[in-house]
Amino acid sequence: MQKKKVVVTGFGPFRGFEDENPSSVVIDELKKTGIDDVDLELHKITVAYEDVSKKVPELWNEHKPDLVIHLGVHPVSKTIKFEQQAFSDGYCSNDVNGCTPEGNRTTCSSQEEVLKSCIDCDQLVINVTERCGLDGEKKYGGLIVKKSEDPGRYLCGYSYFLSLHEDCSKSLFIHVPAFEGECTKEAVAEVIRETIKSILGYC
């Protein structure tokens, strides 16, 4: 069986996570373990609009992936969020270089204000919860997965909109929490691994 090509990105340090970004730590964990029958392309992107505007289309063009997963960190503890959609404008917050995109909009040619992933996040929550045995209490310190429809108006939502513009059937953004207690980097990486396998239809 030909391996599926999956691109996974994480972000570098930024405000509140100056030492390390949990999304980059998950990238490191995936690099250690890999995923059976998956050709993983793992990348870390600077929290900068210019870098993201260049890097995201490059990843699509260079790798012709079967799936692109962007990872970012959010402040909700012990919760992994599958983001269903992203927005074209409202990107007013400065990146790590003190910059915002021109017109506070994404750089792609899409005329849409909102782009949605064709991946069913409601069903994905059900599938991943079952695959990982997440009970919201004991497993991984109470770690849960849930659907979200607001990835924010920063580099997370910005990168996601660019990928949805490339192919909404092969794109997903996932927000991961900071690590605490039994909600370890290994636990979060395992849930991300099972999420990828679920989307690809692997057992």
PDB file of C-alpha atoms in Angstrom:
ATOM      1  CA  MET A   1       0.000   0.000   0.000  1.00  0.00           C
ATOM      2  CA  GLN A   2       1.303   3.417  -0.958  1.00  0.00           C
ATOM      3  CA  LYS A   3       1.847   5.630   2.045  1.00  0.00           C
ATOM      4  CA  LYS A   4      -0.354   8.686   2.425  1.00  0.00           C
ATOM      5  CA  LYS A   5       1.508  11.994   2.436  1.00  0.00           C
ATOM      6  CA  VAL A   6       0.561  14.094   5.467  1.00  0.00           C
ATOM      7  CA  VAL A   7       1.971  17.536   6.234  1.00  0.00           C
ATOM      8  CA  VAL A   8       1.803  18.627   9.883  1.00  0.00           C
ATOM      9  CA  THR A   9       2.894  22.079  11.009  1.00  0.00           C
ATOM     10  CA  GLY A  10       3.461  23.649  14.410  1.00  0.00           C
ATOM     11  CA  PHE A  11       4.315  27.188  15.433  1.00  0.00           C
ATOM     12  CA  GLY A  12       7.359  28.646  17.112  1.00  0.00           C
ATOM     13  CA  PRO A  13       7.449  30.730  20.311  1.00  0.00           C
ATOM     14  CA  PHE A  14       5.243  33.804  20.757  1.00  0.00           C
ATOM     15  CA  ARG A  15       3.650  35.857  23.525  1.00  0.00           C
ATOM     16  CA  GLY A  16       2.761  33.705  26.500  1.00  0.00           C
ATOM     17  CA  PHE A  17       4.844  30.831  25.131  1.00  0.00           C
ATOM     18  CA  GLU A  18       8.245  32.478  24.806  1.00  0.00           C
ATOM     19  CA  ASP A  19      10.261  29.373  25.723  1.00  0.00           C
ATOM     20  CA  GLU A  20       8.490  26.762  23.636  1.00  0.00           C
ATOM     21  CA  ASN A  21       5.194  26.408  21.846  1.00  0.00           C
ATOM     22  CA  PRO A  22       3.326  23.175  22.679  1.00  0.00           C
ATOM     23  CA  SER A  23       2.426  22.764  19.007  1.00  0.00           C
ATOM     24  CA  SER A  24       6.139  22.544  18.151  1.00  0.00           C
ATOM     25  CA  VAL A  25       6.675  20.062  20.987  1.00  0.00           C
ATOM     26  CA  VAL A  26       3.977  17.830  19.453  1.00  0.00           C
ATOM     27  CA  ILE A  27       5.838  18.065  16.127  1.00  0.00           C
ATOM     28  CA  ASP A  28       8.957  16.785  17.938  1.00  0.00           C
ATOM     29  CA  GLU A  29       6.953  13.903  19.434  1.00  0.00           C
ATOM     30  CA  LEU A  30       5.514  12.916  16.053  1.00  0.00           C
ATOM     31  CA  LYS A  31       9.034  12.963  14.628  1.00  0.00           C
ATOM     32  CA  LYS A  32      10.147  10.470  17.294  1.00  0.00           C
ATOM     33  CA  THR A  33       7.354   7.978  16.716  1.00  0.00           C
ATOM     34  CA  GLY A  34       5.955   8.539  13.236  1.00  0.00           C
ATOM     35  CA  ILE A  35       2.676   6.981  12.086  1.00  0.00           C
ATOM     36  CA  ASP A  36       2.427   3.587  10.395  1.00  0.00           C
ATOM     37  CA  ASP A  37       1.739   3.786   6.648  1.00  0.00           C
ATOM     38  CA  VAL A  38       1.989   7.577   6.686  1.00  0.00           C
ATOM     39  CA  ASP A  39       4.709   9.636   5.038  1.00  0.00           C
ATOM     40  CA  LEU A  40       4.913  12.518   7.515  1.00  0.00           C
ATOM     41  CA  GLU A  41       6.264  15.933   6.556  1.00  0.00           C
ATOM     42  CA  LEU A  42       6.777  17.871   9.787  1.00  0.00           C
ATOM     43  CA  HIS A  43       7.436  21.600   9.831  1.00  0.00           C
ATOM     44  CA  LYS A  44       7.703  24.436  12.338  1.00  0.00           C
ATOM     45  CA  ILE A  45       6.627  27.886  11.192  1.00  0.00           C
ATOM     46  CA  THR A  46       7.519  31.253  12.684  1.00  0.00           C
ATOM     47  CA  VAL A  47       4.579  33.155  14.160  1.00  0.00           C
ATOM     48  CA  ALA A  48       4.779  35.761  11.394  1.00  0.00           C
ATOM     49  CA  TYR A  49       2.274  36.598   8.670  1.00  0.00           C
ATOM     50  CA  GLU A  50       4.907  36.943   5.949  1.00  0.00           C
ATOM     51  CA  ASP A  51       6.449  33.565   6.751  1.00  0.00           C
ATOM     52  CA  VAL A  52       3.075  31.819   6.893  1.00  0.00           C
ATOM     53  CA  SER A  53       1.907  33.449   3.642  1.00  0.00           C
ATOM     54  CA  LYS A  54       4.951  32.006   1.900  1.00  0.00           C
ATOM     55  CA  LYS A  55       5.284  28.657   3.675  1.00  0.00           C
ATOM     56  CA  VAL A  56       1.720  27.312   3.495  1.00  0.00           C
ATOM     57  CA  PRO A  57       1.369  27.458  -0.313  1.00  0.00           C
ATOM     58  CA  GLU A  58       4.915  26.094  -0.644  1.00  0.00           C
ATOM     59  CA  LEU A  59       4.015  23.015   1.415  1.00  0.00           C
ATOM     60  CA  TRP A  60       0.996  22.307  -0.773  1.00  0.00           C
ATOM     61  CA  ASN A  61       2.897  22.806  -4.027  1.00  0.00           C
ATOM     62  CA  GLU A  62       5.998  20.877  -3.001  1.00  0.00           C
ATOM     63  CA  HIS A  63       4.442  17.854  -1.315  1.00  0.00           C
ATOM     64  CA  LYS A  64       1.027  17.441  -3.012  1.00  0.00           C
ATOM     65  CA  PRO A  65      -0.283  16.122   0.335  1.00  0.00           C
ATOM     66  CA  ASP A  66      -3.254  13.874   1.030  1.00  0.00           C
ATOM     67  CA  LEU A  67      -3.824  15.819   4.253  1.00  0.00           C
ATOM     68  CA  VAL A  68      -2.534  18.998   5.895  1.00  0.00           C
ATOM     69  CA  ILE A  69      -2.830  19.444   9.653  1.00  0.00           C
ATOM     70  CA  HIS A  70      -1.895  22.754  11.262  1.00  0.00           C
ATOM     71  CA  LEU A  71      -1.292  22.720  15.012  1.00  0.00           C
ATOM     72  CA  GLY A  72      -1.454  25.729  17.307  1.00  0.00           C
ATOM     73  CA  VAL A  73      -1.732  26.340  21.029  1.00  0.00           C
ATOM     74  CA  HIS A  74      -4.738  27.774  22.855  1.00  0.00           C
ATOM     75  CA  PRO A  75      -5.396  28.658  26.518  1.00  0.00           C
ATOM     76  CA  VAL A  76      -8.143  26.117  27.317  1.00  0.00           C
ATOM     77  CA  SER A  77      -6.640  23.414  29.534  1.00  0.00           C
ATOM     78  CA  LYS A  78      -6.926  19.703  28.781  1.00  0.00           C
ATOM     79  CA  THR A  79      -8.866  20.369  25.580  1.00  0.00           C
ATOM     80  CA  ILE A  80      -7.957  19.670  21.972  1.00  0.00           C
ATOM     81  CA  LYS A  81     -10.104  21.608  19.506  1.00  0.00           C
ATOM     82  CA  PHE A  82     -10.844  20.583  15.926  1.00  0.00           C
ATOM     83  CA  GLU A  83     -11.486  23.818  14.059  1.00  0.00           C
ATOM     84  CA  GLN A  84     -14.249  23.596  11.447  1.00  0.00           C
ATOM     85  CA  GLN A  85     -13.647  26.921   9.689  1.00  0.00           C
ATOM     86  CA  ALA A  86     -11.482  30.018   9.305  1.00  0.00           C
ATOM     87  CA  PHE A  87     -11.986  33.653   8.317  1.00  0.00           C
ATOM     88  CA  SER A  88     -10.445  35.834   5.625  1.00  0.00           C
ATOM     89  CA  ASP A  89     -10.064  39.075   7.553  1.00  0.00           C
ATOM     90  CA  GLY A  90      -9.776  40.640  10.990  1.00  0.00           C
ATOM     91  CA  TYR A  91      -6.067  39.888  11.429  1.00  0.00           C
ATOM     92  CA  CYS A  92      -5.214  43.015  13.451  1.00  0.00           C
ATOM     93  CA  SER A  93      -2.831  41.583  16.083  1.00  0.00           C
ATOM     94  CA  ASN A  94       0.883  42.060  15.538  1.00  0.00           C
ATOM     95  CA  ASP A  95       2.986  38.971  14.883  1.00  0.00           C
ATOM     96  CA  VAL A  96       6.401  38.347  16.470  1.00  0.00           C
ATOM     97  CA  ASN A  97       7.906  40.865  14.029  1.00  0.00           C
ATOM     98  CA  GLY A  98       5.397  43.547  15.001  1.00  0.00           C
ATOM     99  CA  CYS A  99       3.595  43.237  11.661  1.00  0.00           C
ATOM    100  CA  THR A 100       0.035  42.706  10.439  1.00  0.00           C
ATOM    101  CA  PRO A 101      -1.026  41.661   6.936  1.00  0.00           C
ATOM    102  CA  GLU A 102      -2.032  44.372   4.457  1.00  0.00           C
ATOM    103  CA  GLY A 103      -5.656  45.283   4.996  1.00  0.00           C
ATOM    104  CA  ASN A 104      -5.712  42.819   7.912  1.00  0.00           C
ATOM    105  CA  ARG A 105      -6.671  40.149   5.355  1.00  0.00           C
ATOM    106  CA  THR A 106      -5.227  36.852   4.161  1.00  0.00           C
ATOM    107  CA  THR A 107      -3.018  37.013   1.096  1.00  0.00           C
ATOM    108  CA  CYS A 108      -4.793  34.368  -1.014  1.00  0.00           C
ATOM    109  CA  SER A 109      -7.191  35.235  -3.829  1.00  0.00           C
ATOM    110  CA  SER A 110     -10.325  33.849  -2.178  1.00  0.00           C
ATOM    111  CA  GLN A 111     -13.361  36.126  -2.239  1.00  0.00           C
ATOM    112  CA  GLU A 112     -15.033  34.158   0.552  1.00  0.00           C
ATOM    113  CA  GLU A 113     -15.270  35.587   4.064  1.00  0.00           C
ATOM    114  CA  VAL A 114     -15.433  32.128   5.641  1.00  0.00           C
ATOM    115  CA  LEU A 115     -14.032  28.812   4.431  1.00  0.00           C
ATOM    116  CA  LYS A 116     -15.061  25.536   6.030  1.00  0.00           C
ATOM    117  CA  SER A 117     -13.229  22.236   6.129  1.00  0.00           C
ATOM    118  CA  CYS A 118     -15.012  19.332   4.448  1.00  0.00           C
ATOM    119  CA  ILE A 119     -13.742  17.158   7.304  1.00  0.00           C
ATOM    120  CA  ASP A 120     -16.710  16.572   9.631  1.00  0.00           C
ATOM    121  CA  CYS A 121     -15.413  17.752  13.001  1.00  0.00           C
ATOM    122  CA  ASP A 122     -18.499  16.541  14.888  1.00  0.00           C
ATOM    123  CA  GLN A 123     -17.930  12.997  13.647  1.00  0.00           C
ATOM    124  CA  LEU A 124     -14.187  13.333  14.188  1.00  0.00           C
ATOM    125  CA  VAL A 125     -14.787  14.165  17.858  1.00  0.00           C
ATOM    126  CA  ILE A 126     -16.861  10.983  18.224  1.00  0.00           C
ATOM    127  CA  ASN A 127     -14.294   8.852  16.398  1.00  0.00           C
ATOM    128  CA  VAL A 128     -11.221  10.155  18.234  1.00  0.00           C
ATOM    129  CA  THR A 129     -12.895  10.052  21.647  1.00  0.00           C
ATOM    130  CA  GLU A 130     -13.637   6.377  21.044  1.00  0.00           C
ATOM    131  CA  ARG A 131     -10.271   5.520  19.502  1.00  0.00           C
ATOM    132  CA  CYS A 132      -8.355   7.085  22.395  1.00  0.00           C
ATOM    133  CA  GLY A 133     -10.754   6.076  25.173  1.00  0.00           C
ATOM    134  CA  LEU A 134     -11.105   9.663  26.327  1.00  0.00           C
ATOM    135  CA  ASP A 135     -13.460   9.830  29.305  1.00  0.00           C
ATOM    136  CA  GLY A 136     -12.904  13.423  30.409  1.00  0.00           C
ATOM    137  CA  GLU A 137     -11.761  12.199  33.816  1.00  0.00           C
ATOM    138  CA  LYS A 138      -8.989   9.648  34.224  1.00  0.00           C
ATOM    139  CA  LYS A 139      -7.535   9.103  30.746  1.00  0.00           C
ATOM    140  CA  TYR A 140      -4.684  11.544  30.074  1.00  0.00           C
ATOM    141  CA  GLY A 141      -5.719  13.621  33.098  1.00  0.00           C
ATOM    142  CA  GLY A 142      -9.171  14.382  31.707  1.00  0.00           C
ATOM    143  CA  LEU A 143      -8.062  15.416  28.218  1.00  0.00           C
ATOM    144  CA  ILE A 144     -10.992  15.819  25.793  1.00  0.00           C
ATOM    145  CA  VAL A 145     -11.514  16.669  22.124  1.00  0.00           C
ATOM    146  CA  LYS A 146     -14.211  19.029  20.912  1.00  0.00           C
ATOM    147  CA  LYS A 147     -15.304  20.930  17.821  1.00  0.00           C
ATOM    148  CA  SER A 148     -14.780  24.664  17.496  1.00  0.00           C
ATOM    149  CA  GLU A 149     -15.893  27.165  14.871  1.00  0.00           C
ATOM    150  CA  ASP A 150     -13.577  30.013  15.829  1.00  0.00           C
ATOM    151  CA  PRO A 151      -9.828  29.479  15.375  1.00  0.00           C
ATOM    152  CA  GLY A 152      -9.205  33.125  16.235  1.00  0.00           C
ATOM    153  CA  ARG A 153      -7.857  36.009  14.172  1.00  0.00           C
ATOM    154  CA  TYR A 154      -4.142  35.397  14.576  1.00  0.00           C
ATOM    155  CA  LEU A 155      -1.664  33.129  12.832  1.00  0.00           C
ATOM    156  CA  CYS A 156      -3.724  30.026  13.610  1.00  0.00           C
ATOM    157  CA  GLY A 157      -6.797  31.176  11.729  1.00  0.00           C
ATOM    158  CA  TYR A 158      -4.629  32.878   9.117  1.00  0.00           C
ATOM    159  CA  SER A 159      -2.681  29.724   8.216  1.00  0.00           C
ATOM    160  CA  TYR A 160      -5.862  27.639   8.251  1.00  0.00           C
ATOM    161  CA  PHE A 161      -7.654  29.930   5.791  1.00  0.00           C
ATOM    162  CA  LEU A 162      -4.712  29.667   3.397  1.00  0.00           C
ATOM    163  CA  SER A 163      -4.835  25.871   3.501  1.00  0.00           C
ATOM    164  CA  LEU A 164      -8.618  25.745   3.182  1.00  0.00           C
ATOM    165  CA  HIS A 165      -8.210  27.893   0.072  1.00  0.00           C
ATOM    166  CA  GLU A 166      -5.780  25.280  -1.310  1.00  0.00           C
ATOM    167  CA  ASP A 167      -8.094  22.307  -0.617  1.00  0.00           C
ATOM    168  CA  CYS A 168     -10.847  22.317   1.991  1.00  0.00           C
ATOM    169  CA  SER A 169     -11.246  18.532   1.718  1.00  0.00           C
ATOM    170  CA  LYS A 170      -7.690  17.935   2.938  1.00  0.00           C
ATOM    171  CA  SER A 171      -7.203  20.636   5.589  1.00  0.00           C
ATOM    172  CA  LEU A 172      -7.715  20.794   9.341  1.00  0.00           C
ATOM    173  CA  PHE A 173      -6.509  23.055  12.127  1.00  0.00           C
ATOM    174  CA  ILE A 174      -6.136  21.582  15.605  1.00  0.00           C
ATOM    175  CA  HIS A 175      -5.643  23.623  18.759  1.00  0.00           C
ATOM    176  CA  VAL A 176      -3.699  21.877  21.504  1.00  0.00           C
ATOM    177  CA  PRO A 177      -3.452  22.825  25.189  1.00  0.00           C
ATOM    178  CA  ALA A 178      -0.417  23.462  27.331  1.00  0.00           C
ATOM    179  CA  PHE A 179       0.848  20.297  29.009  1.00  0.00           C
ATOM    180  CA  GLU A 180      -0.051  19.697  32.661  1.00  0.00           C
ATOM    181  CA  GLY A 181      -0.147  16.656  34.918  1.00  0.00           C
ATOM    182  CA  GLU A 182      -1.146  13.553  32.975  1.00  0.00           C
ATOM    183  CA  CYS A 183      -2.041  15.696  29.980  1.00  0.00           C
ATOM    184  CA  THR A 184       1.534  15.233  28.768  1.00  0.00           C
ATOM    185  CA  LYS A 185       3.191  15.964  25.462  1.00  0.00           C
ATOM    186  CA  GLU A 186       3.082  12.230  24.754  1.00  0.00           C
ATOM    187  CA  ALA A 187      -0.665  12.091  25.461  1.00  0.00           C
ATOM    188  CA  VAL A 188      -1.462  15.057  23.215  1.00  0.00           C
ATOM    189  CA  ALA A 189       0.751  13.663  20.447  1.00  0.00           C
ATOM    190  CA  GLU A 190      -1.028  10.307  20.693  1.00  0.00           C
ATOM    191  CA  VAL A 191      -4.416  11.985  20.232  1.00  0.00           C
ATOM    192  CA  ILE A 192      -3.088  13.898  17.220  1.00  0.00           C
ATOM    193  CA  ARG A 193      -1.717  10.658  15.793  1.00  0.00           C
ATOM    194  CA  GLU A 194      -5.080   8.924  16.187  1.00  0.00           C
ATOM    195  CA  THR A 195      -6.853  11.942  14.701  1.00  0.00           C
ATOM    196  CA  ILE A 196      -4.739  11.707  11.571  1.00  0.00           C
ATOM    197  CA  LYS A 197      -5.361   7.974  11.290  1.00  0.00           C
ATOM    198  CA  SER A 198      -9.101   8.507  11.748  1.00  0.00           C
ATOM    199  CA  ILE A 199      -9.267  11.119   8.988  1.00  0.00           C
ATOM    200  CA  LEU A 200      -7.322   8.857   6.634  1.00  0.00           C
ATOM    201  CA  GLY A 201      -9.595   5.918   7.480  1.00  0.00           C
ATOM    202  CA  TYR A 202      -6.805   3.827   9.053  1.00  0.00           C
ATOM    203  CA  CYS A 203      -7.502   1.360  11.823  1.00  0.00           C
TER     204      CYS A 203
END
